[in-house]
mmCIF file of C-alpha atoms and ligand atoms in Angstrom:
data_model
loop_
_atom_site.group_PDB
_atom_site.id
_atom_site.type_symbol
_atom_site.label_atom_id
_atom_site.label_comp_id
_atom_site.label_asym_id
_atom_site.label_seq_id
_atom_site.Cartn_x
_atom_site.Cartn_y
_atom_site.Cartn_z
ATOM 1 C CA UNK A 554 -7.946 -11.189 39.825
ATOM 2 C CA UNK A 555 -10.127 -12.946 37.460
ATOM 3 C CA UNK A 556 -8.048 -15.261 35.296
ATOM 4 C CA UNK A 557 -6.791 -13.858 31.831
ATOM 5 C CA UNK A 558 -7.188 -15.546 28.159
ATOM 6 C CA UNK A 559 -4.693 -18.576 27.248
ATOM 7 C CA UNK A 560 -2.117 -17.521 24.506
ATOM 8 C CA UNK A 561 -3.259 -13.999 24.307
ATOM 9 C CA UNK A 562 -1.282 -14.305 21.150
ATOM 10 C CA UNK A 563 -3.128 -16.702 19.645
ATOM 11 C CA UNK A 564 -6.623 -15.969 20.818
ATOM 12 C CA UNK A 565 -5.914 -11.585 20.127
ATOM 13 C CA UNK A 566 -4.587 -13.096 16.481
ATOM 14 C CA UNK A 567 -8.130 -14.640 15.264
ATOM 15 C CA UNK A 568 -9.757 -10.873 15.719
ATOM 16 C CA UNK A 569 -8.600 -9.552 12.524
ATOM 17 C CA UNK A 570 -10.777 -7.080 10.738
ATOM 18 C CA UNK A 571 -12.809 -8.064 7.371
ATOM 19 C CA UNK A 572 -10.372 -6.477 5.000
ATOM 20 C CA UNK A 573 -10.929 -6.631 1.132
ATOM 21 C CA UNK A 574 -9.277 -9.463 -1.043
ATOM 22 C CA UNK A 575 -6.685 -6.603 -2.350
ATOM 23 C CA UNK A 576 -5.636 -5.870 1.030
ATOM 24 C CA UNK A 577 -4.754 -9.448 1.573
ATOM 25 C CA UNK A 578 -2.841 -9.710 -1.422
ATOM 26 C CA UNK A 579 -0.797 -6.715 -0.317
ATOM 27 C CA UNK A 580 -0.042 -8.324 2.788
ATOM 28 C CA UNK A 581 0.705 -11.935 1.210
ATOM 29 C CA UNK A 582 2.739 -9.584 -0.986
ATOM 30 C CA UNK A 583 4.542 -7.904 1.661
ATOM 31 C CA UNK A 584 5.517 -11.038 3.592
ATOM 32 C CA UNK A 585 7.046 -12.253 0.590
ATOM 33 C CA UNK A 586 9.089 -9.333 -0.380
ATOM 34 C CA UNK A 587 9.712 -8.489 3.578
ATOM 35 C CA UNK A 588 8.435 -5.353 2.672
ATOM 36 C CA UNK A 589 7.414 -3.641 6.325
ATOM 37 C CA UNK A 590 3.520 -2.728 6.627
ATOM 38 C CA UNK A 591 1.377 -2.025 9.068
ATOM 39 C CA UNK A 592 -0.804 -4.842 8.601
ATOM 40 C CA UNK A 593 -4.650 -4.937 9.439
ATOM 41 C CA UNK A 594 -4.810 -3.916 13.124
ATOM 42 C CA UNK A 595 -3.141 -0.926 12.888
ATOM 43 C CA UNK A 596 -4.518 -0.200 9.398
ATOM 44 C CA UNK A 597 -8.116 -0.588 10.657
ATOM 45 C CA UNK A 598 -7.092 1.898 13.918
ATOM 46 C CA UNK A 599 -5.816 4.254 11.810
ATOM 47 C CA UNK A 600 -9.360 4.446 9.814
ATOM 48 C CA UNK A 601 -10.706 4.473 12.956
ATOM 49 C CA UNK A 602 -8.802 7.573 14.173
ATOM 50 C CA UNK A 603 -8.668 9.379 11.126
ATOM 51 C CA UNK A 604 -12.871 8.787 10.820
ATOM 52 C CA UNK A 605 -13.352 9.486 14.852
ATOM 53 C CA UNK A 606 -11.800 12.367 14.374
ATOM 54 C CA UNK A 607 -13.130 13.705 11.493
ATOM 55 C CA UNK A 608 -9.654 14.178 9.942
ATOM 56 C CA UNK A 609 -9.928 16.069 6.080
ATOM 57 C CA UNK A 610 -6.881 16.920 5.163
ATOM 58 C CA UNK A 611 -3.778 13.985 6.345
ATOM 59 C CA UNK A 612 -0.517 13.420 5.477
ATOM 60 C CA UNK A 613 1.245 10.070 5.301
ATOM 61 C CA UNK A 614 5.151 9.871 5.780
ATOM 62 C CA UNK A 615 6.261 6.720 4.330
ATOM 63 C CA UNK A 616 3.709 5.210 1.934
ATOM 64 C CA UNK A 617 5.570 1.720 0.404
ATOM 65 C CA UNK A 618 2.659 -0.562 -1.724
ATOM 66 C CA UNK A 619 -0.151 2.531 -0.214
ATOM 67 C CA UNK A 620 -1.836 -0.427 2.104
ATOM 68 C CA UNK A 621 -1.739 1.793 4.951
ATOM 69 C CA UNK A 622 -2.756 4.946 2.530
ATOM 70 C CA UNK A 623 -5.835 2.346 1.537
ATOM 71 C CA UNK A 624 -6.842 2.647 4.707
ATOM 72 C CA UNK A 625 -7.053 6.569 5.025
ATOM 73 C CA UNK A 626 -8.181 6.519 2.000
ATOM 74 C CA UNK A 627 -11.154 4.943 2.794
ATOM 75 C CA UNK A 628 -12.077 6.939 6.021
ATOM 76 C CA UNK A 629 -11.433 9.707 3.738
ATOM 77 C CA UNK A 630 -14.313 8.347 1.448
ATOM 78 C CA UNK A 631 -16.366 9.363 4.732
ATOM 79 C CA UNK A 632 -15.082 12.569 6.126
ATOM 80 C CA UNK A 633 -14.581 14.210 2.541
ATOM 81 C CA UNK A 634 -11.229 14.868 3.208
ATOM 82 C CA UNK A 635 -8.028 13.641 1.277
ATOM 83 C CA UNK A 636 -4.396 12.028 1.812
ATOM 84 C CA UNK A 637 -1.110 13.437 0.879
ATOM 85 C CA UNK A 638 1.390 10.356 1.000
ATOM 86 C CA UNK A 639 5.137 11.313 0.471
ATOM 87 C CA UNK A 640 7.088 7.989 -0.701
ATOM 88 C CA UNK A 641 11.006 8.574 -1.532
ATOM 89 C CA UNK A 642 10.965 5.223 -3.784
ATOM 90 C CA UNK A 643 9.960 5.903 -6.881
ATOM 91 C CA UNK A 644 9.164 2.416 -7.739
ATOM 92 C CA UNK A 645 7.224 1.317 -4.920
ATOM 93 C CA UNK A 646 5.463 5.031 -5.472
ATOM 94 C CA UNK A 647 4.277 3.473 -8.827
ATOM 95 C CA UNK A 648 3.047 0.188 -7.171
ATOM 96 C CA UNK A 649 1.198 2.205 -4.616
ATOM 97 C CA UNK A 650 -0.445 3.953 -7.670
ATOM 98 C CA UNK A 651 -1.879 0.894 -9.143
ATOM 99 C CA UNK A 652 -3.139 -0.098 -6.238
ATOM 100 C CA UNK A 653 -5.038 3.124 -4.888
ATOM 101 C CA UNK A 654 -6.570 2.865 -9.241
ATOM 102 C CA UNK A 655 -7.502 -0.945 -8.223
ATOM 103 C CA UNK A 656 -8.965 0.418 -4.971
ATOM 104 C CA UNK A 657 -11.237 2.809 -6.275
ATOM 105 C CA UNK A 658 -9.775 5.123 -3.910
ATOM 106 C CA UNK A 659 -7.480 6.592 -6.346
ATOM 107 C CA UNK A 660 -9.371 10.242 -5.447
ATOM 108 C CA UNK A 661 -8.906 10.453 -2.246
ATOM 109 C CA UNK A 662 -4.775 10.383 -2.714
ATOM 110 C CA UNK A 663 -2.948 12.690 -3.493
ATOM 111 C CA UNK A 664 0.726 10.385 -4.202
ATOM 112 C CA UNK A 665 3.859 12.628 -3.886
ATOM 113 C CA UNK A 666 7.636 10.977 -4.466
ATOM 114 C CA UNK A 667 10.449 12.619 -2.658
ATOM 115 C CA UNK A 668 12.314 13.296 0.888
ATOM 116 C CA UNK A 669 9.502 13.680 3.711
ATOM 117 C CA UNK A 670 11.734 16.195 5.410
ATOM 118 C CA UNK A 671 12.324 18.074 2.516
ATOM 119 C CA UNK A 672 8.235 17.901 1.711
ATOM 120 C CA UNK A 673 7.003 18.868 5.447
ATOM 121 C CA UNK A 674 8.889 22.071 5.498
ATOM 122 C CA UNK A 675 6.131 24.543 5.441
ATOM 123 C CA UNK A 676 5.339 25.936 2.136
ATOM 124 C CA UNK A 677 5.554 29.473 1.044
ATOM 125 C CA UNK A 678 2.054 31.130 1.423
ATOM 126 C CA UNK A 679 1.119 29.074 4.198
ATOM 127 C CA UNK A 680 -0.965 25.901 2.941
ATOM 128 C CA UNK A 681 -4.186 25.005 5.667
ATOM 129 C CA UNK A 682 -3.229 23.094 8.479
ATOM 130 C CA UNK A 683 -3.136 19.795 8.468
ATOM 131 C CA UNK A 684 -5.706 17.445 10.821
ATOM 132 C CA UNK A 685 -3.566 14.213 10.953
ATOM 133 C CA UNK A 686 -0.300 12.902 10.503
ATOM 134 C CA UNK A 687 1.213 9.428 9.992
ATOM 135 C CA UNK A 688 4.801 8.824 10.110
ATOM 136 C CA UNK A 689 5.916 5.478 9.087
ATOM 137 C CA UNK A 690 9.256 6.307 7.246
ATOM 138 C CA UNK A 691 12.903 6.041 8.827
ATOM 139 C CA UNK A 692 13.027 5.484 12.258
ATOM 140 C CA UNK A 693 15.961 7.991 12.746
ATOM 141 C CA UNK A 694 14.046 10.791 10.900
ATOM 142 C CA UNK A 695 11.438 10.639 12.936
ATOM 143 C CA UNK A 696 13.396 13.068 15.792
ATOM 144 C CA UNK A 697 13.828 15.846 13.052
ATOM 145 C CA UNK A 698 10.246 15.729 11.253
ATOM 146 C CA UNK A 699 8.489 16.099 14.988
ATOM 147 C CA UNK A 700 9.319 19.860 14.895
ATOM 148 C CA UNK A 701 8.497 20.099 11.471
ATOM 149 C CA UNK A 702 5.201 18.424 12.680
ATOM 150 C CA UNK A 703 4.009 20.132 15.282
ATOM 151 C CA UNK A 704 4.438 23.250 13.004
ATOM 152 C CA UNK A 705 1.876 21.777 10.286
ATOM 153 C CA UNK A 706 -0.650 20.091 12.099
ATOM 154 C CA UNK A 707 -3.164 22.309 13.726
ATOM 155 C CA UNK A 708 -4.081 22.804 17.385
ATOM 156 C CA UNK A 709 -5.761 19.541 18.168
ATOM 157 C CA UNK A 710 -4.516 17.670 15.491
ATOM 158 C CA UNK A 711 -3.132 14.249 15.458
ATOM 159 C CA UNK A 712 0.193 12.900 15.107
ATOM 160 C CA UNK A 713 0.453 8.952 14.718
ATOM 161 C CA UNK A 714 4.062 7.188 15.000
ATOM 162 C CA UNK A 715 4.547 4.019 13.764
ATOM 163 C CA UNK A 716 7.546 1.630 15.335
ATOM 164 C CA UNK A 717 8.425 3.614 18.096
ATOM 165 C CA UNK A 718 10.154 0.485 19.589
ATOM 166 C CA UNK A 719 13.096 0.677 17.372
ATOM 167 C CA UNK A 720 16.157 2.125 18.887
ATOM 168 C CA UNK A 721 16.528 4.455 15.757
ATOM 169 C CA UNK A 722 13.095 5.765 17.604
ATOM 170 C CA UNK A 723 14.640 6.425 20.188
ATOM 171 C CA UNK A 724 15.556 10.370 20.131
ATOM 172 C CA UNK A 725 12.036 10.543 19.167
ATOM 173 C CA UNK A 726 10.555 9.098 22.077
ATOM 174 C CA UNK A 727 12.634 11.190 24.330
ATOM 175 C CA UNK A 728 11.331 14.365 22.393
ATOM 176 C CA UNK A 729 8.285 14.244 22.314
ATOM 177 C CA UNK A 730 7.353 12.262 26.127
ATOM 178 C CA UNK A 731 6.855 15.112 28.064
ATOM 179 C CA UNK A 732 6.973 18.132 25.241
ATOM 180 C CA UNK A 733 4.853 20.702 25.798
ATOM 181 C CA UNK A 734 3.655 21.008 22.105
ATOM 182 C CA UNK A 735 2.361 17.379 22.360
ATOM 183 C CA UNK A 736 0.071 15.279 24.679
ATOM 184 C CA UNK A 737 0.850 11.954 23.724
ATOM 185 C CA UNK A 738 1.165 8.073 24.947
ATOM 186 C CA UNK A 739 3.643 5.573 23.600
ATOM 187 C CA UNK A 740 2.082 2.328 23.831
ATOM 188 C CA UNK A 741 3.699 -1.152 23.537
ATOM 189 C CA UNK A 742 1.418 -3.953 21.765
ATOM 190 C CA UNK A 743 0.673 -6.673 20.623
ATOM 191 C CA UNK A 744 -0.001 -5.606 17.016
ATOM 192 C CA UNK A 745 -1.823 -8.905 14.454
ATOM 193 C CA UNK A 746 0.023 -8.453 10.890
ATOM 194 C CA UNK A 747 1.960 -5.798 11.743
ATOM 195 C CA UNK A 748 5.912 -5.553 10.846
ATOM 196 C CA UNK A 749 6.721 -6.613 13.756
ATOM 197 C CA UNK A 750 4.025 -7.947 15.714
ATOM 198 C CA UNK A 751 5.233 -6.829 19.051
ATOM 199 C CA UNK A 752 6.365 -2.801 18.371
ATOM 200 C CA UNK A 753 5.768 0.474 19.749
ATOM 201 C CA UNK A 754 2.849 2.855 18.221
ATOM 202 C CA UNK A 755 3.118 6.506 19.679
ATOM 203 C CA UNK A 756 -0.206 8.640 19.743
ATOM 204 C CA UNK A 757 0.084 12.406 20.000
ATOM 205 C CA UNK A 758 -2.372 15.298 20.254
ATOM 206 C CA UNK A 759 -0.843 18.948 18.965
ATOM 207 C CA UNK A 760 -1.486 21.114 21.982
HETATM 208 C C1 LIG B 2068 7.626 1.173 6.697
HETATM 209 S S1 LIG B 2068 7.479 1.500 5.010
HETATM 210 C C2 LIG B 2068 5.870 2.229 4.875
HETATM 211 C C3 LIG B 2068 4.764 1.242 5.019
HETATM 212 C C4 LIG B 2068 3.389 1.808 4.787
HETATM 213 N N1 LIG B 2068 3.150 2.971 5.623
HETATM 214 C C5 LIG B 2068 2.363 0.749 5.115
HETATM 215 O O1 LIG B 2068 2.190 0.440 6.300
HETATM 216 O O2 LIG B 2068 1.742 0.208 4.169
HETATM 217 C C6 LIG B 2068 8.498 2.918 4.847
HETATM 218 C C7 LIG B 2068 8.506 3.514 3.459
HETATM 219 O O3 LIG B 2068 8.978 4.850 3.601
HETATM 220 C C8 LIG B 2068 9.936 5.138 2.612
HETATM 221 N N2 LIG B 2068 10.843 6.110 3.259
HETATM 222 C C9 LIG B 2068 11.765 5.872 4.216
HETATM 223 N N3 LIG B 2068 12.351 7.023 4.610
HETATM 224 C C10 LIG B 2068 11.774 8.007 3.883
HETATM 225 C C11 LIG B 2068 11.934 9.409 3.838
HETATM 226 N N4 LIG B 2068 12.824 10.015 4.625
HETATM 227 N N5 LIG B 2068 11.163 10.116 2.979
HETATM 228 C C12 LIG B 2068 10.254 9.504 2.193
HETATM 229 N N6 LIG B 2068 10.063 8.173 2.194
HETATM 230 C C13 LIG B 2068 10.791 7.431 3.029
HETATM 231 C C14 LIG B 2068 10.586 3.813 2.250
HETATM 232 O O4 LIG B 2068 11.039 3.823 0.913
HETATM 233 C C15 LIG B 2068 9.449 2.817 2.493
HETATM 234 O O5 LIG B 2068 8.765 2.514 1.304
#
């Protein structure tokens, strides 16, 4: 076999994405507060995702400061689409509000406070299926919102889980490997910026 990079670490760490200065900020900010984000690598795949696959109408589980929202936002800025992000802190639903105004991207959000469970339960009247979901809220709800997702996002949609290597994951993980509503991988990575670096990030297609 041909031989592999030295430090993989190091050398995957200097290919960040060009991110704007606010970004940064909100990840200086997040380091300093310990406040857990997805960080630029995962940020910029879930733009890619939600732009590759055309994605108009997404909800976010979990939205914190709204730097991953920022990020959806923007590929929403392309496909014409919009985010719902569902945030049970009301405070940190207020920071994420200034910064989606400071982003310009204030449009493209549509900033909900409340229990994600509680808010995926389909609505009365049936409201369109959704193309994308990404849950980044409490690992140990994500077991009970996978039902709940699979019933909102359409066929073909796309289901994004975020730390899928913490043991409150786990019932997840065993759900959804293997369920017939889902074609999916779980991948472990190496993840630049994220909280943590080294973490699970599960990718699932609605059947
Ligand atoms: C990991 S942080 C989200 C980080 C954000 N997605 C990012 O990468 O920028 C999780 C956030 O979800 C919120 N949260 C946790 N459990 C929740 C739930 N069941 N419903 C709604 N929000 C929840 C927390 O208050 C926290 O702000």
């Amino acid at each position: 076999m041909a031989p592999m990079v030295n430090d993989p670490h190091t050398y995957f760490g200097q290919w960040l994405p060009r991110r704007s200065a606010l970004l940064q900020e909100l990840e200086q900010e997040a380091q300093k507060e310990n406040i857990p984000i997805v960080g630029p690598v995962v940020g910029h795949l879930l733009y890619l995702l939600a732009r590759l696959s055309g994605a108009r109408r997404i909800l976010e589980l979990g939205t914190a400061t709204g730097y991953s929202t920022l990020f959806l936002a923007q590929a929403c800025r392309h496909t014409g689409g919009r985010v719902v992000t569902v945030e049970s802190s009301a405070a940190m639903a207020e920071r994420a509000r200034h910064n989606f105004q400071q982003a310009g991207l204030a449009e493209y959000v549509d900033l909900q406070v409340g229990e994600a469970l509680s808010w995926l339960q389909p609505a009365e009247g049936a409201s369109s299926p959704l193309d994308m979901v990404f849950m980044d809220i409490d690992k140990a709800a994500y077991a009970p919102a996978l039902p709940l997702c699979a019933q909102r996002l359409r066929s073909g949609g796309l289901l994004v889980a975020d730390n899928t290597g913490f043991q409150d994951a786990h019932a997840f993980n065993t759900l959804i490997h293997g369920h017939p509503d889902w074609e999916m991988v779980n991948l472990w990575m190496f993840l630049p910026g994220h909280s943590p670096e080294m973490d699970g990030l599960c990718m699932a297609l609605r059947v």
